[in-house]
C-alpha cells in the first residue's frame, strides 16, 4: 500500500452516530475513501439525544457548519450546564456548569481558595463564583461572536437529534457519501482472516467494503452479533435500565440549561428546544413499574404532551473492544452510558477523532492502530462511567433505589478520586479524562461531599484578603451576567426570527 491507497468505508446504520461518521469521513477522508452508508427505514433510530457538551463545537467547527444555520435547522437552544434538582432529597439544586468556576491564584486552584474562605466564613455558595451558573440562574445567554459584551460563557447546545442527523445527511451526501436504503440481513467474511468483506441486504444485494463502521444502535449487528464481542455490563454502577421520552409544549421558562430532577428510582430530564420541550424519565425498573414511571413523567411535564411516552430499554456498559478485525463500532453499537451527563454524542465524535489520529498514511489498518484505539477508548469510557456513578453514589435521598446507590461498591478509580477529594479537596487529572476538576468539584460539593480540610497552598493568601477577593469575583460575574440578553431573545437574534414557542 502507498500514500495513494484508498479505503472503501461502509457505515451500517444511519442514526446520529452513522451520519456523524459519514459527515466526518466525507470532510476528512473524502479524497482517500469511498463512503457508503446503509440504513433501513423499516428500523427507526433512537432519536433522543438532545443535550450535548461543549466538545460539540469541535464537530460543528470541524465540519465548517454555520452556527445560525445549525440553530435554525435543528431548533437548537443553548446549554450552559445541567441543573441537578433534589439529588440531596431536600429540594435544593446545584448546577454542573461548563467552563471554570472562579479564578485561581498562581498555582492555587480556585476551589482551594473557596474551601479556605468557607472555613473562615466568608465564602458563599460555590455556584456564586461560576459565571456560567450566574448567567444560567438569570436565564441569560450570549456568545462572544454575537455581542459586544465579551461574555466568555462556555456553552453547548440542546437540539432535535433527528433534525441534526438529517442536516448531517445532507452534508455527507453533498460530500459524496452514497446512501443505500436496505435491511442488513447478514454479513460476508473472509474465510482466512475473518474480516468483513460485505454487508448482505434484503433483495439479494451486496455492499462490499474494506473498513466497516457499526452504527446499528443497540442491535450492534457487526461488532456484537457478527464478531460476538462481549458486552461489559456496568449496571451495578449505573443501575437505570429504562427510559420514557416524551416531548411537550414549551413553557415560558426558556432555560439555557438542562434540568435533571431526581425521582423515586431515577431522574427526569427537561430540555428546552425552540419549538418544544424534550422530557424523559430514566429509571431502574426493579424499583418502579413502567406505568408508575410514565405517570410520574406525565404529571410533572410543564406543558401539554405532544405524543405518548416512548419506552427505551438499555443496559449501561460497553463492548469489550470497540474495534475488532476491520470493524469499528460507534454510538449505541459500541455501548451506552445513561444520559445523565449527555456524553453519548461526544463519545461518537471522540472515537472518530481518535480513529483519524491513528490511521497510517497508507491506510493499512494495522493491529497497533487498533490496540491503541481500544486501550484509549476503554480509559475514556471508564472515566466517564466514574463521573456519572458519582451522582448516584453521592445522593442523600430516601428510598430503596437511593439506598442501593449509596451502598454500592465503587470502581476503585472512583473510590480513590472521592477519597483524595475528601481529605483536602484535591483532584489529579488522569489520562486525558473528559471531565476536569471544575466538573468533579461542582458535583462533589453540590451533592454534599465536603473535604475535611483544604490544601496548604491556599494558606499562602492572607486571610483578610480572601473575603474581598471572593466578593469581587461574585460581583463581577453578577454584573456581567446582568448585561446579557435573555436566552429566548438571544436565540431569536441568532436564528433571525422570533423563536417559536410551541408546535
Ligand atoms: C434515553 C436516552 C437519552 C439519550 N440522551 C442523550 C443526550 O442527551 N445526549 C447525547 O449525546 N446522547 C444521548 N443519548 C444517546 C443518543 O441517542 C445516541 O448516542 C445517538 O442517538 C446515537 O444512536 P445510534 O446512531 O448509535 O443508534 P440509532 O439511533 O438506534 O440508529 C441505528 C441505525 O441503525 C439502523 N439499523 C439497525 N439495524 C439495521 C439493519 N438490520 N439494517 C439496516 N439498518 C439497520 C437503523 O435504521 C438506524 O438508522 C440518549 C440515548 C437514550 C437511550
PDB file of N, CA, C and O in Angstrom, residues 207-265:
ATOM      1  N   UNK A 207     -23.135  -5.110  -0.342  1.00  0.00           N
ATOM      2  CA  UNK A 207     -22.383  -3.845  -0.275  1.00  0.00           C
ATOM      3  C   UNK A 207     -20.973  -4.180   0.208  1.00  0.00           C
ATOM      4  O   UNK A 207     -20.744  -4.405   1.402  1.00  0.00           O
ATOM      5  N   UNK A 208     -20.005  -4.239  -0.693  1.00  0.00           N
ATOM      6  CA  UNK A 208     -18.645  -4.627  -0.308  1.00  0.00           C
ATOM      7  C   UNK A 208     -17.885  -3.450   0.307  1.00  0.00           C
ATOM      8  O   UNK A 208     -18.215  -2.290   0.066  1.00  0.00           O
ATOM      9  N   UNK A 209     -16.869  -3.755   1.118  1.00  0.00           N
ATOM     10  CA  UNK A 209     -16.052  -2.700   1.696  1.00  0.00           C
ATOM     11  C   UNK A 209     -14.762  -3.271   2.263  1.00  0.00           C
ATOM     12  O   UNK A 209     -14.581  -4.497   2.347  1.00  0.00           O
ATOM     13  N   UNK A 210     -13.848  -2.354   2.651  1.00  0.00           N
ATOM     14  CA  UNK A 210     -12.606  -2.807   3.299  1.00  0.00           C
ATOM     15  C   UNK A 210     -12.583  -2.403   4.780  1.00  0.00           C
ATOM     16  O   UNK A 210     -11.829  -2.950   5.571  1.00  0.00           O
ATOM     17  N   UNK A 211     -13.408  -1.409   5.148  1.00  0.00           N
ATOM     18  CA  UNK A 211     -13.475  -0.991   6.555  1.00  0.00           C
ATOM     19  C   UNK A 211     -14.935  -0.717   6.887  1.00  0.00           C
ATOM     20  O   UNK A 211     -15.616   0.002   6.142  1.00  0.00           O
ATOM     21  N   UNK A 212     -15.401  -1.283   7.990  1.00  0.00           N
ATOM     22  CA  UNK A 212     -16.836  -1.219   8.315  1.00  0.00           C
ATOM     23  C   UNK A 212     -17.044  -0.484   9.645  1.00  0.00           C
ATOM     24  O   UNK A 212     -16.313  -0.723  10.606  1.00  0.00           O
ATOM     25  N   UNK A 213     -18.053   0.354   9.654  1.00  0.00           N
ATOM     26  CA  UNK A 213     -18.378   1.096  10.877  1.00  0.00           C
ATOM     27  C   UNK A 213     -19.758   0.625  11.320  1.00  0.00           C
ATOM     28  O   UNK A 213     -20.750   0.808  10.596  1.00  0.00           O
ATOM     29  N   UNK A 214     -19.808   0.043  12.481  1.00  0.00           N
ATOM     30  CA  UNK A 214     -21.082  -0.463  13.006  1.00  0.00           C
ATOM     31  C   UNK A 214     -21.809   0.655  13.752  1.00  0.00           C
ATOM     32  O   UNK A 214     -21.411   1.050  14.855  1.00  0.00           O
ATOM     33  N   UNK A 215     -22.841   1.189  13.153  1.00  0.00           N
ATOM     34  CA  UNK A 215     -23.671   2.229  13.789  1.00  0.00           C
ATOM     35  C   UNK A 215     -25.108   1.735  13.839  1.00  0.00           C
ATOM     36  O   UNK A 215     -26.055   2.505  13.615  1.00  0.00           O
ATOM     37  N   UNK A 216     -25.288   0.444  14.105  1.00  0.00           N
ATOM     38  CA  UNK A 216     -26.635  -0.148  14.050  1.00  0.00           C
ATOM     39  C   UNK A 216     -27.364  -0.046  15.386  1.00  0.00           C
ATOM     40  O   UNK A 216     -28.345  -0.761  15.609  1.00  0.00           O
ATOM     41  N   UNK A 217     -26.898   0.829  16.272  1.00  0.00           N
ATOM     42  CA  UNK A 217     -27.623   1.047  17.518  1.00  0.00           C
ATOM     43  C   UNK A 217     -27.490  -0.137  18.469  1.00  0.00           C
ATOM     44  O   UNK A 217     -26.524  -0.914  18.400  1.00  0.00           O
ATOM     45  N   UNK A 218     -28.475  -0.279  19.354  1.00  0.00           N
ATOM     46  CA  UNK A 218     -28.394  -1.331  20.379  1.00  0.00           C
ATOM     47  C   UNK A 218     -28.242  -2.725  19.753  1.00  0.00           C
ATOM     48  O   UNK A 218     -27.736  -3.639  20.386  1.00  0.00           O
ATOM     49  N   UNK A 219     -28.671  -2.892  18.487  1.00  0.00           N
ATOM     50  CA  UNK A 219     -28.546  -4.215  17.853  1.00  0.00           C
ATOM     51  C   UNK A 219     -27.090  -4.633  17.678  1.00  0.00           C
ATOM     52  O   UNK A 219     -26.791  -5.820  17.663  1.00  0.00           O
ATOM     53  N   UNK A 220     -26.211  -3.688  17.482  1.00  0.00           N
ATOM     54  CA  UNK A 220     -24.777  -3.948  17.282  1.00  0.00           C
ATOM     55  C   UNK A 220     -24.560  -5.140  16.331  1.00  0.00           C
ATOM     56  O   UNK A 220     -23.913  -6.124  16.664  1.00  0.00           O
ATOM     57  N   UNK A 221     -25.099  -4.999  15.139  1.00  0.00           N
ATOM     58  CA  UNK A 221     -25.144  -6.132  14.203  1.00  0.00           C
ATOM     59  C   UNK A 221     -23.774  -6.663  13.815  1.00  0.00           C
ATOM     60  O   UNK A 221     -23.616  -7.865  13.610  1.00  0.00           O
ATOM     61  N   UNK A 222     -22.795  -5.774  13.709  1.00  0.00           N
ATOM     62  CA  UNK A 222     -21.480  -6.228  13.237  1.00  0.00           C
ATOM     63  C   UNK A 222     -20.597  -6.618  14.424  1.00  0.00           C
ATOM     64  O   UNK A 222     -20.197  -7.778  14.573  1.00  0.00           O
ATOM     65  N   UNK A 223     -20.305  -5.650  15.286  1.00  0.00           N
ATOM     66  CA  UNK A 223     -19.375  -5.934  16.390  1.00  0.00           C
ATOM     67  C   UNK A 223     -19.970  -6.932  17.375  1.00  0.00           C
ATOM     68  O   UNK A 223     -19.308  -7.868  17.826  1.00  0.00           O
ATOM     69  N   UNK A 224     -21.226  -6.721  17.736  1.00  0.00           N
ATOM     70  CA  UNK A 224     -21.855  -7.592  18.723  1.00  0.00           C
ATOM     71  C   UNK A 224     -22.284  -8.928  18.131  1.00  0.00           C
ATOM     72  O   UNK A 224     -21.920  -9.989  18.635  1.00  0.00           O
ATOM     73  N   UNK A 225     -23.042  -8.862  17.034  1.00  0.00           N
ATOM     74  CA  UNK A 225     -23.640 -10.094  16.514  1.00  0.00           C
ATOM     75  C   UNK A 225     -22.646 -10.885  15.653  1.00  0.00           C
ATOM     76  O   UNK A 225     -22.416 -12.075  15.889  1.00  0.00           O
ATOM     77  N   UNK A 226     -22.037 -10.230  14.664  1.00  0.00           N
ATOM     78  CA  UNK A 226     -21.158 -10.993  13.759  1.00  0.00           C
ATOM     79  C   UNK A 226     -19.863 -11.394  14.471  1.00  0.00           C
ATOM     80  O   UNK A 226     -19.442 -12.549  14.401  1.00  0.00           O
ATOM     81  N   UNK A 227     -19.238 -10.461  15.184  1.00  0.00           N
ATOM     82  CA  UNK A 227     -17.943 -10.773  15.813  1.00  0.00           C
ATOM     83  C   UNK A 227     -18.081 -11.272  17.251  1.00  0.00           C
ATOM     84  O   UNK A 227     -17.095 -11.680  17.864  1.00  0.00           O
ATOM     85  N   UNK A 228     -19.262 -11.207  17.771  1.00  0.00           N
ATOM     86  CA  UNK A 228     -19.546 -11.682  19.127  1.00  0.00           C
ATOM     87  C   UNK A 228     -18.614 -11.083  20.183  1.00  0.00           C
ATOM     88  O   UNK A 228     -18.135 -11.760  21.095  1.00  0.00           O
ATOM     89  N   UNK A 229     -18.324  -9.796  20.019  1.00  0.00           N
ATOM     90  CA  UNK A 229     -17.516  -9.111  21.038  1.00  0.00           C
ATOM     91  C   UNK A 229     -18.385  -8.954  22.285  1.00  0.00           C
ATOM     92  O   UNK A 229     -19.484  -8.386  22.210  1.00  0.00           O
ATOM     93  N   UNK A 230     -17.937  -9.450  23.431  1.00  0.00           N
ATOM     94  CA  UNK A 230     -18.809  -9.438  24.619  1.00  0.00           C
ATOM     95  C   UNK A 230     -19.156  -8.025  25.084  1.00  0.00           C
ATOM     96  O   UNK A 230     -18.426  -7.076  24.814  1.00  0.00           O
ATOM     97  N   UNK A 231     -20.258  -7.934  25.803  1.00  0.00           N
ATOM     98  CA  UNK A 231     -20.715  -6.652  26.357  1.00  0.00           C
ATOM     99  C   UNK A 231     -20.354  -6.609  27.842  1.00  0.00           C
ATOM    100  O   UNK A 231     -20.685  -7.528  28.592  1.00  0.00           O
ATOM    101  N   UNK A 232     -19.666  -5.559  28.273  1.00  0.00           N
ATOM    102  CA  UNK A 232     -19.345  -5.408  29.699  1.00  0.00           C
ATOM    103  C   UNK A 232     -20.508  -4.656  30.351  1.00  0.00           C
ATOM    104  O   UNK A 232     -20.770  -3.505  30.021  1.00  0.00           O
ATOM    105  N   UNK A 233     -21.173  -5.333  31.244  1.00  0.00           N
ATOM    106  CA  UNK A 233     -22.381  -4.787  31.869  1.00  0.00           C
ATOM    107  C   UNK A 233     -21.988  -3.939  33.089  1.00  0.00           C
ATOM    108  O   UNK A 233     -21.382  -4.449  34.034  1.00  0.00           O
ATOM    109  N   UNK A 234     -22.333  -2.656  33.044  1.00  0.00           N
ATOM    110  CA  UNK A 234     -21.972  -1.750  34.142  1.00  0.00           C
ATOM    111  C   UNK A 234     -23.183  -1.382  34.997  1.00  0.00           C
ATOM    112  O   UNK A 234     -23.169  -0.380  35.702  1.00  0.00           O
ATOM    113  N   UNK A 235     -24.229  -2.211  34.942  1.00  0.00           N
ATOM    114  CA  UNK A 235     -25.443  -1.778  35.637  1.00  0.00           C
ATOM    115  C   UNK A 235     -25.310  -1.814  37.155  1.00  0.00           C
ATOM    116  O   UNK A 235     -26.126  -1.213  37.846  1.00  0.00           O
ATOM    117  N   UNK A 236     -24.294  -2.472  37.686  1.00  0.00           N
ATOM    118  CA  UNK A 236     -24.147  -2.406  39.152  1.00  0.00           C
ATOM    119  C   UNK A 236     -23.721  -0.994  39.583  1.00  0.00           C
ATOM    120  O   UNK A 236     -23.906  -0.610  40.739  1.00  0.00           O
ATOM    121  N   UNK A 237     -23.130  -0.239  38.659  1.00  0.00           N
ATOM    122  CA  UNK A 237     -22.761   1.154  38.978  1.00  0.00           C
ATOM    123  C   UNK A 237     -23.736   2.157  38.380  1.00  0.00           C
ATOM    124  O   UNK A 237     -23.902   3.249  38.905  1.00  0.00           O
ATOM    125  N   UNK A 238     -24.311   1.799  37.268  1.00  0.00           N
ATOM    126  CA  UNK A 238     -25.282   2.682  36.603  1.00  0.00           C
ATOM    127  C   UNK A 238     -26.576   1.889  36.468  1.00  0.00           C
ATOM    128  O   UNK A 238     -26.856   1.292  35.429  1.00  0.00           O
ATOM    129  N   UNK A 239     -27.358   1.829  37.564  1.00  0.00           N
ATOM    130  CA  UNK A 239     -28.451   0.851  37.635  1.00  0.00           C
ATOM    131  C   UNK A 239     -29.681   1.169  36.783  1.00  0.00           C
ATOM    132  O   UNK A 239     -30.515   0.287  36.600  1.00  0.00           O
ATOM    133  N   UNK A 240     -29.821   2.386  36.269  1.00  0.00           N
ATOM    134  CA  UNK A 240     -31.014   2.669  35.464  1.00  0.00           C
ATOM    135  C   UNK A 240     -30.940   1.867  34.166  1.00  0.00           C
ATOM    136  O   UNK A 240     -29.878   1.749  33.554  1.00  0.00           O
ATOM    137  N   UNK A 241     -32.094   1.300  33.784  1.00  0.00           N
ATOM    138  CA  UNK A 241     -32.126   0.433  32.598  1.00  0.00           C
ATOM    139  C   UNK A 241     -33.295   0.742  31.672  1.00  0.00           C
ATOM    140  O   UNK A 241     -33.570  -0.018  30.746  1.00  0.00           O
ATOM    141  N   UNK A 242     -34.027   1.818  31.952  1.00  0.00           N
ATOM    142  CA  UNK A 242     -35.220   2.124  31.170  1.00  0.00           C
ATOM    143  C   UNK A 242     -35.346   3.634  31.020  1.00  0.00           C
ATOM    144  O   UNK A 242     -34.907   4.389  31.888  1.00  0.00           O
ATOM    145  N   UNK A 243     -35.980   4.012  29.919  1.00  0.00           N
ATOM    146  CA  UNK A 243     -36.280   5.437  29.746  1.00  0.00           C
ATOM    147  C   UNK A 243     -37.604   5.580  29.027  1.00  0.00           C
ATOM    148  O   UNK A 243     -38.005   4.717  28.239  1.00  0.00           O
ATOM    149  N   UNK A 244     -38.298   6.659  29.355  1.00  0.00           N
ATOM    150  CA  UNK A 244     -39.510   7.045  28.630  1.00  0.00           C
ATOM    151  C   UNK A 244     -39.259   8.466  28.141  1.00  0.00           C
ATOM    152  O   UNK A 244     -38.867   9.325  28.933  1.00  0.00           O
ATOM    153  N   UNK A 245     -39.443   8.676  26.851  1.00  0.00           N
ATOM    154  CA  UNK A 245     -39.184  10.013  26.301  1.00  0.00           C
ATOM    155  C   UNK A 245     -40.482  10.581  25.761  1.00  0.00           C
ATOM    156  O   UNK A 245     -41.246   9.882  25.098  1.00  0.00           O
ATOM    157  N   UNK A 246     -40.733  11.853  26.052  1.00  0.00           N
ATOM    158  CA  UNK A 246     -41.963  12.492  25.561  1.00  0.00           C
ATOM    159  C   UNK A 246     -41.715  14.001  25.364  1.00  0.00           C
ATOM    160  O   UNK A 246     -41.200  14.671  26.249  1.00  0.00           O
ATOM    161  N   UNK A 247     -42.084  14.506  24.193  1.00  0.00           N
ATOM    162  CA  UNK A 247     -41.987  15.963  24.009  1.00  0.00           C
ATOM    163  C   UNK A 247     -43.233  16.653  24.555  1.00  0.00           C
ATOM    164  O   UNK A 247     -44.309  16.044  24.599  1.00  0.00           O
ATOM    165  N   UNK A 248     -43.107  17.886  24.983  1.00  0.00           N
ATOM    166  CA  UNK A 248     -44.305  18.644  25.381  1.00  0.00           C
ATOM    167  C   UNK A 248     -44.183  20.066  24.873  1.00  0.00           C
ATOM    168  O   UNK A 248     -43.125  20.483  24.391  1.00  0.00           O
ATOM    169  N   UNK A 249     -45.283  20.799  24.974  1.00  0.00           N
ATOM    170  CA  UNK A 249     -45.254  22.192  24.528  1.00  0.00           C
ATOM    171  C   UNK A 249     -44.278  22.984  25.380  1.00  0.00           C
ATOM    172  O   UNK A 249     -44.099  22.694  26.559  1.00  0.00           O
ATOM    173  N   UNK A 250     -43.705  24.008  24.793  1.00  0.00           N
ATOM    174  CA  UNK A 250     -42.749  24.847  25.539  1.00  0.00           C
ATOM    175  C   UNK A 250     -43.452  25.587  26.663  1.00  0.00           C
ATOM    176  O   UNK A 250     -44.625  25.957  26.526  1.00  0.00           O
ATOM    177  N   UNK A 251     -42.713  25.810  27.723  1.00  0.00           N
ATOM    178  CA  UNK A 251     -43.263  26.652  28.797  1.00  0.00           C
ATOM    179  C   UNK A 251     -42.637  28.038  28.660  1.00  0.00           C
ATOM    180  O   UNK A 251     -41.770  28.253  27.816  1.00  0.00           O
ATOM    181  N   UNK A 252     -43.063  28.942  29.500  1.00  0.00           N
ATOM    182  CA  UNK A 252     -42.479  30.279  29.426  1.00  0.00           C
ATOM    183  C   UNK A 252     -41.019  30.275  29.839  1.00  0.00           C
ATOM    184  O   UNK A 252     -40.234  31.093  29.390  1.00  0.00           O
ATOM    185  N   UNK A 253     -40.694  29.331  30.743  1.00  0.00           N
ATOM    186  CA  UNK A 253     -39.292  29.268  31.174  1.00  0.00           C
ATOM    187  C   UNK A 253     -38.500  28.728  29.991  1.00  0.00           C
ATOM    188  O   UNK A 253     -38.791  27.656  29.488  1.00  0.00           O
ATOM    189  N   UNK A 254     -37.538  29.455  29.543  1.00  0.00           N
ATOM    190  CA  UNK A 254     -36.757  29.044  28.373  1.00  0.00           C
ATOM    191  C   UNK A 254     -35.313  28.985  28.857  1.00  0.00           C
ATOM    192  O   UNK A 254     -34.510  29.869  28.595  1.00  0.00           O
ATOM    193  N   UNK A 255     -35.055  27.946  29.639  1.00  0.00           N
ATOM    194  CA  UNK A 255     -33.802  27.901  30.389  1.00  0.00           C
ATOM    195  C   UNK A 255     -32.608  27.597  29.492  1.00  0.00           C
ATOM    196  O   UNK A 255     -32.690  26.702  28.660  1.00  0.00           O
ATOM    197  N   UNK A 256     -31.497  28.277  29.723  1.00  0.00           N
ATOM    198  CA  UNK A 256     -30.300  27.945  28.940  1.00  0.00           C
ATOM    199  C   UNK A 256     -29.519  26.803  29.601  1.00  0.00           C
ATOM    200  O   UNK A 256     -28.288  26.854  29.702  1.00  0.00           O
ATOM    201  N   UNK A 257     -30.207  25.826  30.080  1.00  0.00           N
ATOM    202  CA  UNK A 257     -29.555  24.668  30.709  1.00  0.00           C
ATOM    203  C   UNK A 257     -30.521  23.495  30.739  1.00  0.00           C
ATOM    204  O   UNK A 257     -31.739  23.664  30.613  1.00  0.00           O
ATOM    205  N   UNK A 258     -29.955  22.303  30.877  1.00  0.00           N
ATOM    206  CA  UNK A 258     -30.740  21.084  31.022  1.00  0.00           C
ATOM    207  C   UNK A 258     -31.134  20.947  32.485  1.00  0.00           C
ATOM    208  O   UNK A 258     -30.376  21.344  33.367  1.00  0.00           O
ATOM    209  N   UNK A 259     -32.299  20.349  32.724  1.00  0.00           N
ATOM    210  CA  UNK A 259     -32.644  20.019  34.118  1.00  0.00           C
ATOM    211  C   UNK A 259     -32.624  18.500  34.297  1.00  0.00           C
ATOM    212  O   UNK A 259     -33.110  17.763  33.425  1.00  0.00           O
ATOM    213  N   UNK A 260     -32.057  18.059  35.399  1.00  0.00           N
ATOM    214  CA  UNK A 260     -32.029  16.626  35.748  1.00  0.00           C
ATOM    215  C   UNK A 260     -32.583  16.503  37.162  1.00  0.00           C
ATOM    216  O   UNK A 260     -31.889  16.775  38.150  1.00  0.00           O
ATOM    217  N   UNK A 261     -33.859  16.137  37.233  1.00  0.00           N
ATOM    218  CA  UNK A 261     -34.559  16.149  38.524  1.00  0.00           C
ATOM    219  C   UNK A 261     -34.631  14.738  39.093  1.00  0.00           C
ATOM    220  O   UNK A 261     -35.169  13.840  38.432  1.00  0.00           O
ATOM    221  N   UNK A 262     -34.096  14.551  40.281  1.00  0.00           N
ATOM    222  CA  UNK A 262     -34.105  13.207  40.878  1.00  0.00           C
ATOM    223  C   UNK A 262     -35.545  12.783  41.149  1.00  0.00           C
ATOM    224  O   UNK A 262     -36.392  13.597  41.551  1.00  0.00           O
ATOM    225  N   UNK A 263     -35.820  11.510  40.896  1.00  0.00           N
ATOM    226  CA  UNK A 263     -37.155  10.939  41.129  1.00  0.00           C
ATOM    227  C   UNK A 263     -37.006   9.676  41.980  1.00  0.00           C
ATOM    228  O   UNK A 263     -35.915   9.304  42.376  1.00  0.00           O
ATOM    229  N   UNK A 264     -38.115   8.993  42.184  1.00  0.00           N
ATOM    230  CA  UNK A 264     -38.121   7.852  43.122  1.00  0.00           C
ATOM    231  C   UNK A 264     -37.055   6.797  42.795  1.00  0.00           C
ATOM    232  O   UNK A 264     -36.380   6.287  43.673  1.00  0.00           O
ATOM    233  N   UNK A 265     -36.928   6.442  41.537  1.00  0.00           N
ATOM    234  CA  UNK A 265     -35.965   5.394  41.172  1.00  0.00           C
ATOM    235  C   UNK A 265     -35.195   5.809  39.931  1.00  0.00           C
ATOM    236  O   UNK A 265     -34.972   5.017  39.021  1.00  0.00           O
TER     237      UNK A 265
END
